[in-house]
């Protein structure tokens, strides 16, 4: 049974050319601002079985994070379809999901509600989330005062404790202090041992992907270059990247 079906999706960004506000205001005639389109994801298709762990690799700017955001419903696709087959989904990514003016405590409830949990369900997990985050008194301070490590701890705690059917993880396993990295890594292994949970991990840490993932999707410049078993794809990817560095 598939948990995720992605069919021929294309995702585009519209870019406005740079222009001078002062110069444009002084001109009598208005000139239309030129618009350019950038295809971040190009005709990508894949299927992922329920309970499988998929790693996503590719150089910076290849479209990995864009793909995860589309699956989480943050970005819409221009072409193609994404079918999550009725599963609940959560995205764990730095810079996504929190209202920075609200406290960590308030953001727990906001995030939980957005994930589809009701207030009672969130309250039942509240102490566990706060304890796992290790934020102490900072849980009652605005998220805007948090360091990237603190932000990561709270984001991971919410996603790990309020368990969804599909977890999308964007590089956050490498953020935080050494002890929290190990704790989050151990928690992730615990979560993905559940045969009913499906996980997609974007990471540059190939050793992590080798240990955790059943399959690897390699995206290059927005297009799917390769998908298959972890050992085979990562070997090809590492060889490709080494040749690129050598050049």
XYZ file of N, CA and C in Angstrom:
741
model
N 0.848 -1.201 0.000
C 0.000 0.000 0.000
C 0.883 1.250 0.000
N 0.606 2.179 -0.904
C 1.391 3.411 -0.984
C 0.900 4.457 0.006
N 1.835 5.150 0.630
C 1.505 6.280 1.491
C 1.623 7.586 0.724
N 2.480 7.590 -0.304
C 2.733 8.793 -1.092
C 2.794 8.424 -2.572
N 2.070 9.175 -3.384
C 2.159 9.034 -4.837
C 2.342 10.412 -5.449
N 3.479 10.632 -6.060
C 3.790 11.906 -6.711
C 3.843 11.651 -8.216
N 3.011 12.374 -8.973
C 2.927 12.142 -10.420
C 3.249 13.417 -11.202
N 4.378 13.386 -11.900
C 4.760 14.404 -12.878
C 4.544 15.832 -12.379
N 5.072 16.128 -11.183
C 4.856 17.470 -10.643
C 5.922 18.453 -11.129
N 5.477 19.666 -11.388
C 6.349 20.790 -11.716
C 5.972 21.940 -10.802
N 6.975 22.559 -10.196
C 6.747 23.688 -9.293
C 7.609 24.846 -9.754
N 6.977 25.991 -9.991
C 7.690 27.148 -10.528
C 7.644 28.322 -9.567
N 8.720 29.090 -9.571
C 8.753 30.369 -8.873
C 8.715 31.475 -9.926
N 8.011 32.534 -9.626
C 8.006 33.684 -10.524
C 8.926 34.755 -9.948
N 9.902 35.141 -10.743
C 10.927 36.097 -10.305
C 10.741 37.422 -11.016
N 10.763 38.510 -10.247
C 10.689 39.848 -10.830
C 12.094 40.390 -11.017
N 12.361 40.956 -12.190
C 13.664 41.564 -12.431
C 13.876 42.733 -11.495
N 15.131 42.959 -11.110
C 15.450 44.076 -10.242
C 15.179 45.405 -10.954
N 14.658 46.365 -10.205
C 14.452 47.677 -10.793
C 14.581 48.738 -9.709
N 14.853 49.975 -10.136
C 15.015 51.087 -9.210
C 13.677 51.770 -8.996
N 13.231 51.845 -7.747
C 11.962 52.512 -7.447
C 12.041 53.992 -7.809
N 13.176 54.629 -7.476
C 13.347 56.060 -7.746
C 13.253 56.345 -9.231
N 13.978 55.559 -10.042
C 13.975 55.774 -11.486
C 12.594 55.548 -12.079
N 11.891 54.540 -11.591
C 10.564 54.246 -12.113
C 9.549 55.315 -11.740
N 9.692 55.921 -10.559
C 8.779 56.981 -10.150
C 8.974 58.248 -10.965
N 10.223 58.502 -11.399
C 10.540 59.705 -12.163
C 10.139 59.601 -13.629
N 9.951 58.372 -14.109
C 9.578 58.187 -15.514
C 8.096 58.502 -15.710
N 7.798 59.175 -16.802
C 6.410 59.539 -17.092
C 5.592 58.317 -17.498
N 6.200 57.478 -18.313
C 5.496 56.294 -18.786
C 5.814 55.088 -17.907
N 4.811 54.379 -17.562
C 5.010 53.186 -16.756
C 5.402 52.016 -17.652
N 6.427 51.338 -17.247
C 6.854 50.145 -17.973
C 6.507 48.911 -17.163
N 5.989 47.930 -17.818
C 5.620 46.700 -17.117
C 6.865 45.982 -16.616
N 6.801 45.491 -15.393
C 7.926 44.769 -14.811
C 8.002 43.373 -15.422
N 9.173 43.020 -15.911
C 9.343 41.727 -16.544
C 9.315 40.612 -15.494
N 8.667 39.571 -15.859
C 8.542 38.435 -14.958
C 9.213 37.214 -15.560
N 10.037 36.567 -14.769
C 10.710 35.358 -15.219
C 10.214 34.173 -14.394
N 10.221 33.017 -14.995
C 9.770 31.807 -14.302
C 10.960 30.866 -14.114
N 11.081 30.362 -12.884
C 12.139 29.411 -12.562
C 11.494 28.113 -12.112
N 11.802 27.027 -12.796
C 11.244 25.727 -12.445
C 12.106 25.062 -11.373
N 11.622 25.093 -10.132
C 12.366 24.502 -9.016
C 12.271 22.981 -9.032
N 11.125 22.464 -9.459
C 10.898 21.017 -9.601
C 10.349 20.769 -11.002
N 10.932 19.784 -11.702
C 10.568 19.555 -13.102
C 10.158 18.103 -13.331
N 8.881 17.881 -13.494
C 8.352 16.584 -13.926
C 8.852 15.416 -13.052
N 8.709 15.561 -11.743
C 9.171 14.534 -10.794
C 8.027 13.581 -10.448
N 8.324 12.296 -10.494
C 7.342 11.260 -10.140
C 8.002 10.184 -9.282
N 7.296 9.724 -8.248
C 7.744 8.567 -7.471
C 6.616 8.096 -6.567
N 6.747 6.879 -6.079
C 5.798 6.313 -5.132
C 6.567 5.817 -3.913
N 5.944 5.907 -2.761
C 6.580 5.444 -1.531
C 5.586 4.604 -0.740
N 5.991 3.382 -0.439
C 5.117 2.484 0.310
C 4.996 2.911 1.769
N 3.870 2.593 2.357
C 3.630 2.875 3.768
C 4.683 2.192 4.631
N 5.244 2.947 5.586
C 6.231 2.395 6.494
C 7.666 2.483 6.002
N 7.884 2.969 4.777
C 9.227 3.074 4.225
C 9.869 4.420 4.597
N 11.206 4.441 4.568
C 11.961 5.665 4.835
C 12.729 6.034 3.575
N 12.411 7.200 3.042
C 13.035 7.684 1.808
C 13.965 8.848 2.125
N 15.205 8.749 1.677
C 16.139 9.857 1.785
C 16.158 10.642 0.481
N 16.338 11.951 0.582
C 16.400 12.803 -0.616
C 17.730 13.539 -0.612
N 18.493 13.384 -1.697
C 19.805 14.023 -1.804
C 19.867 14.885 -3.061
N 20.883 15.736 -3.098
C 21.094 16.632 -4.215
C 21.867 17.838 -3.721
N 22.586 18.488 -4.602
C 23.365 19.651 -4.197
C 22.424 20.785 -3.795
N 22.956 21.811 -3.134
C 22.156 22.954 -2.719
C 21.460 23.592 -3.918
N 20.176 23.909 -3.736
C 19.426 24.541 -4.809
C 18.822 23.571 -5.801
N 18.867 22.286 -5.488
C 18.364 21.281 -6.434
C 16.845 21.101 -6.360
N 16.196 21.646 -5.310
C 14.740 21.554 -5.192
C 14.235 20.622 -4.108
N 15.143 20.141 -3.261
C 14.754 19.167 -2.224
C 13.738 19.752 -1.247
N 14.046 20.928 -0.705
C 13.146 21.550 0.271
C 11.828 21.960 -0.377
N 11.885 22.401 -1.617
C 10.663 22.758 -2.340
C 9.742 21.548 -2.458
N 10.324 20.395 -2.738
C 9.534 19.164 -2.839
C 8.827 18.851 -1.529
N 9.552 18.945 -0.411
C 8.953 18.657 0.888
C 7.852 19.652 1.233
N 8.067 20.915 0.925
C 7.048 21.925 1.219
C 5.785 21.720 0.390
N 5.957 21.245 -0.824
C 4.788 20.938 -1.654
C 4.013 19.763 -1.066
N 4.726 18.750 -0.574
C 4.068 17.594 0.022
C 3.347 17.965 1.312
N 3.880 18.987 1.996
C 3.255 19.434 3.242
C 2.104 20.403 2.992
N 1.897 20.788 1.734
C 0.798 21.681 1.403
C 1.139 23.149 1.504
N 2.421 23.478 1.710
C 2.838 24.880 1.807
C 2.938 25.501 0.418
N 3.483 24.768 -0.536
C 3.549 25.195 -1.929
C 2.540 24.394 -2.745
N 1.976 25.035 -3.748
C 1.100 24.313 -4.670
C 1.881 23.957 -5.928
N 1.500 22.887 -6.567
C 2.188 22.461 -7.790
C 1.561 23.151 -8.987
N 2.379 23.422 -10.003
C 1.870 24.011 -11.243
C 1.306 22.931 -12.164
N 1.936 21.770 -12.106
C 1.476 20.637 -12.910
C 1.643 19.368 -12.088
N 0.831 18.361 -12.418
C 0.933 17.083 -11.736
C 0.138 17.019 -10.447
N 0.289 15.913 -9.717
C -0.480 15.700 -8.491
C 0.368 15.071 -7.390
N -0.007 15.374 -6.139
C 0.574 14.739 -4.961
C -0.565 14.121 -4.169
N -0.522 12.813 -3.994
C -1.576 12.091 -3.277
C -0.975 11.451 -2.032
N -1.436 11.882 -0.861
C -0.973 11.316 0.407
C -1.926 10.252 0.936
N -2.897 9.882 0.132
C -3.800 8.759 0.426
C -4.470 8.883 1.802
N -4.826 10.113 2.158
C -5.552 10.345 3.402
C -4.705 10.353 4.653
N -3.389 10.259 4.514
C -2.507 10.252 5.685
C -2.272 11.662 6.223
N -2.082 11.756 7.540
C -1.686 13.030 8.136
C -0.198 13.245 7.908
N 0.210 14.508 7.767
C 1.598 14.802 7.422
C 2.121 15.973 8.243
N 3.392 15.909 8.628
C 4.037 17.014 9.328
C 5.381 17.300 8.692
N 5.748 18.584 8.660
C 7.031 19.012 8.107
C 7.897 19.551 9.226
N 9.083 18.987 9.366
C 10.039 19.439 10.365
C 11.163 20.168 9.639
N 11.143 21.504 9.720
C 12.113 22.305 8.979
C 12.342 23.622 9.697
N 13.611 24.043 9.781
C 13.922 25.314 10.420
C 13.328 26.458 9.600
N 12.663 27.379 10.295
C 12.104 28.538 9.616
C 10.703 28.341 9.086
N 10.112 27.183 9.351
C 8.767 26.902 8.855
C 7.848 26.535 10.007
N 6.688 27.184 10.064
C 5.642 26.709 10.955
C 5.393 27.488 12.232
N 6.343 28.316 12.705
C 6.144 29.042 13.954
C 5.796 30.511 13.703
N 4.939 31.048 14.577
C 4.680 32.484 14.610
C 5.644 33.091 15.612
N 6.588 33.878 15.126
C 7.695 34.312 15.967
C 7.293 35.253 17.095
N 6.160 35.921 16.982
C 5.715 36.816 18.052
C 5.080 36.044 19.210
N 4.680 34.804 18.943
C 4.065 33.972 19.978
C 5.137 33.230 20.765
N 4.784 32.822 21.970
C 5.721 32.058 22.801
C 5.842 30.628 22.290
N 6.850 29.934 22.784
C 6.990 28.528 22.440
C 5.768 27.742 22.860
N 5.254 28.037 24.047
C 4.058 27.381 24.588
C 2.878 27.555 23.636
N 2.661 28.790 23.177
C 1.544 29.079 22.275
C 1.747 28.406 20.913
N 3.002 28.339 20.477
C 3.288 27.721 19.188
C 3.077 26.209 19.209
N 3.209 25.595 20.372
C 2.904 24.163 20.479
C 1.446 23.924 20.103
N 0.556 24.742 20.649
C -0.871 24.584 20.349
C -1.175 24.943 18.897
N -0.569 26.022 18.400
C -0.796 26.418 17.014
C -0.335 25.326 16.049
N 0.863 24.799 16.280
C 1.390 23.742 15.411
C 0.538 22.490 15.482
N 0.138 22.134 16.691
C -0.685 20.944 16.869
C -2.020 21.050 16.156
N -2.647 22.214 16.242
C -3.934 22.424 15.571
C -3.772 22.354 14.054
N -2.670 22.914 13.543
C -2.402 22.874 12.109
C -2.139 21.447 11.625
N -1.632 20.602 12.513
C -1.388 19.206 12.170
C -2.653 18.353 12.255
N -3.736 18.957 12.747
C -5.005 18.242 12.788
C -5.384 17.680 14.146
N -4.600 18.009 15.178
C -4.912 17.534 16.524
C -5.843 18.536 17.212
N -6.710 18.054 18.116
C -7.568 18.974 18.854
C -6.875 19.418 20.149
N -7.468 20.376 20.823
C -6.846 20.969 22.007
C -6.582 19.921 23.089
N -7.536 19.019 23.304
C -7.371 18.002 24.332
C -6.191 17.082 24.019
N -6.069 16.694 22.756
C -4.958 15.821 22.351
C -3.605 16.507 22.566
N -3.555 17.788 22.272
C -2.311 18.546 22.459
C -1.983 18.670 23.940
N -3.003 18.960 24.747
C -2.797 19.102 26.191
C -2.267 17.812 26.809
N -2.718 16.671 26.295
C -2.263 15.374 26.818
C -0.773 15.146 26.557
N -0.238 15.762 25.508
C 1.165 15.597 25.134
C 2.028 16.797 25.515
N 1.404 17.828 26.086
C 2.080 19.101 26.331
C 3.332 18.964 27.197
N 3.202 18.330 28.354
C 4.350 18.194 29.269
C 5.485 17.409 28.624
N 5.124 16.395 27.857
C 6.138 15.572 27.177
C 6.894 16.388 26.128
N 6.169 17.231 25.409
C 6.798 18.088 24.391
C 7.755 19.072 25.039
N 7.290 19.735 26.099
C 8.118 20.732 26.782
C 9.359 20.088 27.386
N 9.178 18.930 27.985
C 10.308 18.211 28.590
C 11.327 17.791 27.535
N 10.840 17.286 26.407
C 11.749 16.826 25.354
C 12.520 18.005 24.757
N 11.875 19.165 24.645
C 12.503 20.335 24.011
C 13.664 20.904 24.812
N 13.692 20.657 26.125
C 14.772 21.137 27.009
C 14.866 22.667 27.051
N 13.768 23.359 26.800
C 13.805 24.823 26.725
C 13.624 25.501 28.081
N 13.143 24.773 29.078
C 12.970 25.368 30.404
C 12.053 26.580 30.368
N 12.487 27.677 31.003
C 11.665 28.885 31.079
C 11.480 29.562 29.730
N 12.335 29.235 28.770
C 12.214 29.853 27.448
C 10.932 29.429 26.729
N 10.268 28.383 27.215
C 9.035 27.944 26.584
C 7.974 29.039 26.657
N 8.113 29.954 27.633
C 7.151 31.050 27.802
C 7.655 32.362 27.214
N 8.710 32.302 26.417
C 9.240 33.500 25.751
C 8.941 33.429 24.255
N 8.870 34.592 23.577
C 8.588 34.603 22.134
C 9.638 33.812 21.360
N 9.195 33.111 20.335
C 10.103 32.313 19.514
C 11.140 33.198 18.819
N 10.819 34.473 18.639
C 11.767 35.407 18.015
C 13.050 35.557 18.835
N 13.011 35.197 20.123
C 14.200 35.294 20.976
C 15.041 34.017 20.944
N 14.582 32.997 20.223
C 15.256 31.700 20.214
C 16.459 31.688 19.272
N 17.463 30.940 19.633
C 18.552 30.641 18.716
C 18.061 29.574 17.739
N 18.834 29.311 16.682
C 18.427 28.279 15.723
C 18.363 26.912 16.394
N 19.255 26.667 17.348
C 19.245 25.404 18.065
C 17.997 25.232 18.910
N 17.580 26.287 19.598
C 16.368 26.239 20.422
C 15.131 26.053 19.548
N 15.118 26.755 18.427
C 14.014 26.630 17.471
C 13.898 25.184 17.001
N 15.053 24.609 16.689
C 15.095 23.227 16.223
C 14.593 22.266 17.281
N 14.996 22.481 18.516
C 14.570 21.602 19.607
C 13.057 21.593 19.768
N 12.448 22.779 19.725
C 10.996 22.854 19.880
C 10.294 22.224 18.683
N 10.787 22.520 17.474
C 10.176 21.965 16.263
C 10.237 20.447 16.273
N 11.390 19.922 16.644
C 11.537 18.462 16.659
C 10.652 17.845 17.730
N 10.605 18.471 18.903
C 9.793 17.932 20.000
C 8.323 17.837 19.607
N 7.805 18.882 18.964
C 6.403 18.885 18.556
C 6.134 17.774 17.543
N 6.995 17.699 16.527
C 6.791 16.708 15.464
C 6.972 15.282 15.968
N 7.943 15.077 16.873
C 8.227 13.733 17.372
C 7.155 13.235 18.337
N 6.613 14.128 19.158
C 5.644 13.712 20.172
C 4.225 13.676 19.605
N 3.871 14.672 18.779
C 2.576 14.653 18.108
C 2.757 13.892 16.795
N 2.686 12.592 16.865
C 3.069 11.729 15.752
C 2.027 11.743 14.624
N 2.512 11.993 13.397
C 1.659 11.931 12.216
C 2.018 10.679 11.405
N 1.183 10.373 10.409
C 1.417 9.182 9.583
C 2.661 9.342 8.717
N 2.849 10.562 8.194
C 3.992 10.859 7.329
C 4.798 11.990 7.948
N 6.097 11.764 8.109
C 6.977 12.798 8.650
C 7.952 13.240 7.570
N 8.000 14.544 7.327
C 8.922 15.140 6.371
C 9.986 15.899 7.156
N 11.231 15.524 6.987
C 12.309 16.062 7.816
C 13.350 16.742 6.932
N 13.540 18.045 7.136
C 14.432 18.824 6.274
C 15.654 19.304 7.049
N 16.684 18.496 7.096
C 18.008 18.848 7.619
C 18.080 19.118 9.130
N 17.005 19.010 9.870
C 17.038 19.444 11.265
C 17.752 18.477 12.200
N 18.054 17.260 11.745
C 18.772 16.330 12.624
C 20.202 16.775 12.878
N 20.691 17.752 12.099
C 22.072 18.213 12.256
C 22.171 19.503 13.056
N 21.039 19.970 13.604
C 21.018 21.235 14.341
C 20.868 20.974 15.837
N 21.531 21.805 16.634
C 21.427 21.669 18.087
C 22.733 21.193 18.692
N 22.774 21.130 20.030
C 23.997 20.694 20.700
C 24.166 19.186 20.556
N 25.347 18.697 20.925
C 25.696 17.294 20.700
C 24.718 16.339 21.377
N 24.363 16.632 22.618
C 23.479 15.720 23.352
C 22.083 15.682 22.727
N 21.597 16.843 22.261
C 20.265 16.861 21.655
C 20.278 16.192 20.289
N 21.370 16.338 19.558
C 21.491 15.630 18.276
C 21.324 14.135 18.476
N 22.002 13.615 19.511
C 21.919 12.181 19.768
C 20.523 11.785 20.217
N 19.920 12.620 21.065
C 18.575 12.325 21.556
C 17.555 12.351 20.410
N 17.659 13.344 19.534
C 16.729 13.440 18.419
C 16.940 12.297 17.430
N 18.194 11.917 17.250
C 18.503 10.803 16.355
C 17.923 9.497 16.900
N 18.086 9.282 18.205
C 17.532 8.082 18.840
C 16.004 8.070 18.752
N 15.405 9.240 18.951
C 13.945 9.345 18.866
C 13.475 9.073 17.458
N 14.225 9.577 16.470
C 13.855 9.341 15.080
C 13.902 7.849 14.754
N 14.926 7.165 15.216
C 15.021 5.724 14.967
C 13.847 4.993 15.613
N 13.451 5.445 16.802
C 12.303 4.846 17.489
C 11.024 5.037 16.677
N 10.846 6.241 16.142
C 9.638 6.558 15.394
C 9.544 5.762 14.097
N 10.657 5.671 13.388
C 10.604 5.030 12.079
C 10.586 3.501 12.181
N 10.785 2.976 13.369
C 10.646 1.533 13.556
C 9.179 1.094 13.537
N 8.283 2.086 13.603
C 6.850 1.816 13.486
C 6.539 1.512 12.020
N 6.060 0.321 11.745
C 5.795 -0.106 10.366
C 4.714 0.716 9.678
N 3.932 1.471 10.448
C 2.856 2.263 9.868
C 3.287 3.698 9.552
N 4.488 4.076 9.991
C 4.926 5.465 9.776
C 5.841 5.566 8.570
N 5.577 6.563 7.737
C 6.365 6.806 6.539
C 7.181 8.081 6.744
N 8.454 8.039 6.373
C 9.351 9.169 6.636
C 10.118 9.533 5.370
N 10.221 10.844 5.114
C 11.058 11.355 4.030
C 12.057 12.327 4.633
N 13.338 12.054 4.432
C 14.406 12.835 5.055
C 15.278 13.501 3.999
N 15.377 14.822 4.067
C 16.349 15.569 3.261
C 17.579 15.807 4.125
N 18.732 15.368 3.650
C 19.943 15.546 4.450
C 21.183 15.470 3.574
N 22.223 16.220 4.002
C 23.542 16.118 3.372
C 24.422 15.130 4.144
N 23.906 14.622 5.256
C 24.652 13.662 6.064
C 24.408 12.257 5.517
N 25.318 11.810 4.665
C 25.111 10.534 3.979
C 25.176 9.335 4.915
N 25.942 9.446 5.983
C 26.015 8.335 6.932
C 24.671 8.127 7.626
N 23.980 9.225 7.922
C 22.646 9.130 8.515
C 21.685 8.465 7.544
N 21.731 8.869 6.290
C 20.850 8.295 5.285
C 21.139 6.810 5.070
N 22.426 6.444 5.096
C 22.794 5.035 4.913
C 22.223 4.165 6.014
N 22.192 4.697 7.215
C 21.706 3.903 8.353
C 20.189 3.842 8.419
N 19.510 4.947 8.061
C 18.073 5.038 8.295
C 17.193 4.667 7.106
N 17.669 4.891 5.886
C 16.769 4.887 4.734
C 16.707 3.555 3.980
N 15.498 3.268 3.492
C 15.284 2.101 2.635
C 15.605 2.428 1.181
N 15.278 3.656 0.781
C 15.473 4.105 -0.592
C 16.020 5.529 -0.598
N 16.609 5.914 -1.748
C 17.108 7.268 -1.912
C 16.575 7.852 -3.219
N 16.109 9.098 -3.136
C 15.717 9.871 -4.309
C 16.776 10.947 -4.526
N 17.355 10.967 -5.712
C 18.399 11.948 -6.050
C 17.797 12.967 -7.012
N 17.764 14.233 -6.564
C 17.253 15.325 -7.391
C 18.421 16.200 -7.829
N 18.483 16.486 -9.112
C 19.553 17.329 -9.653
C 18.943 18.436 -10.515
N 19.155 19.679 -10.063
C 18.638 20.855 -10.774
C 17.141 20.732 -11.055
N 16.425 20.252 -10.061
C 14.971 20.179 -10.135
C 14.400 18.912 -10.726
N 15.233 18.114 -11.366
C 14.759 16.885 -12.010
C 15.200 15.646 -11.233
N 14.432 14.581 -11.345
C 14.792 13.331 -10.699
C 15.880 12.639 -11.510
N 17.058 12.492 -10.916
C 18.175 11.864 -11.608
C 18.189 10.356 -11.382
N 17.772 9.938 -10.166
C 17.833 8.512 -9.852
C 17.012 8.220 -8.602
N 16.416 7.051 -8.547
C 15.743 6.586 -7.332
C 15.946 5.079 -7.233
N 16.188 4.597 -6.014
C 16.414 3.166 -5.847
C 16.930 2.850 -4.464
N 17.526 1.663 -4.299
C 17.991 1.259 -2.981
C 19.128 2.176 -2.511
N 19.229 2.319 -1.222
C 20.122 3.309 -0.602
C 21.577 3.147 -1.044
N 22.103 1.958 -0.987
C 23.507 1.718 -1.286
C 23.854 2.110 -2.718
N 23.013 1.702 -3.655
C 23.290 1.947 -5.077
C 23.242 3.439 -5.414
N 22.181 4.114 -4.973
C 22.005 5.521 -5.331
C 23.056 6.393 -4.664
N 23.340 6.147 -3.388
C 24.332 6.974 -2.698
C 25.729 6.780 -3.282
N 26.028 5.588 -3.746
C 27.329 5.356 -4.382
C 27.456 6.193 -5.650
N 26.410 6.219 -6.448
C 26.410 7.027 -7.671
C 26.467 8.516 -7.349
N 25.713 8.915 -6.342
C 25.679 10.325 -5.944
C 27.041 10.796 -5.431
N 27.672 9.993 -4.568
C 28.977 10.354 -4.053
C 30.016 10.467 -5.165
N 29.970 9.555 -6.105
C 30.888 9.591 -7.243
C 30.682 10.846 -8.075
N 29.417 11.175 -8.290
C 29.060 12.383 -9.068
C 29.554 13.647 -8.383
N 29.348 13.730 -7.072
C 29.740 14.925 -6.329
C 31.257 15.067 -6.269
N 31.963 13.965 -6.138
C 33.432 14.014 -6.113
C 33.990 14.505 -7.441
N 33.385 14.075 -8.536
C 33.811 14.546 -9.857
C 33.545 16.031 -10.011
N 32.414 16.483 -9.458
C 32.080 17.903 -9.523
C 33.053 18.763 -8.760
N 33.460 18.282 -7.563
C 34.437 19.006 -6.745
C 35.785 19.038 -7.427
N 36.166 17.918 -8.071
C 37.445 17.823 -8.748
C 37.551 18.823 -9.893
N 36.418 19.074 -10.562
C 36.415 20.012 -11.674
C 36.544 21.449 -11.170
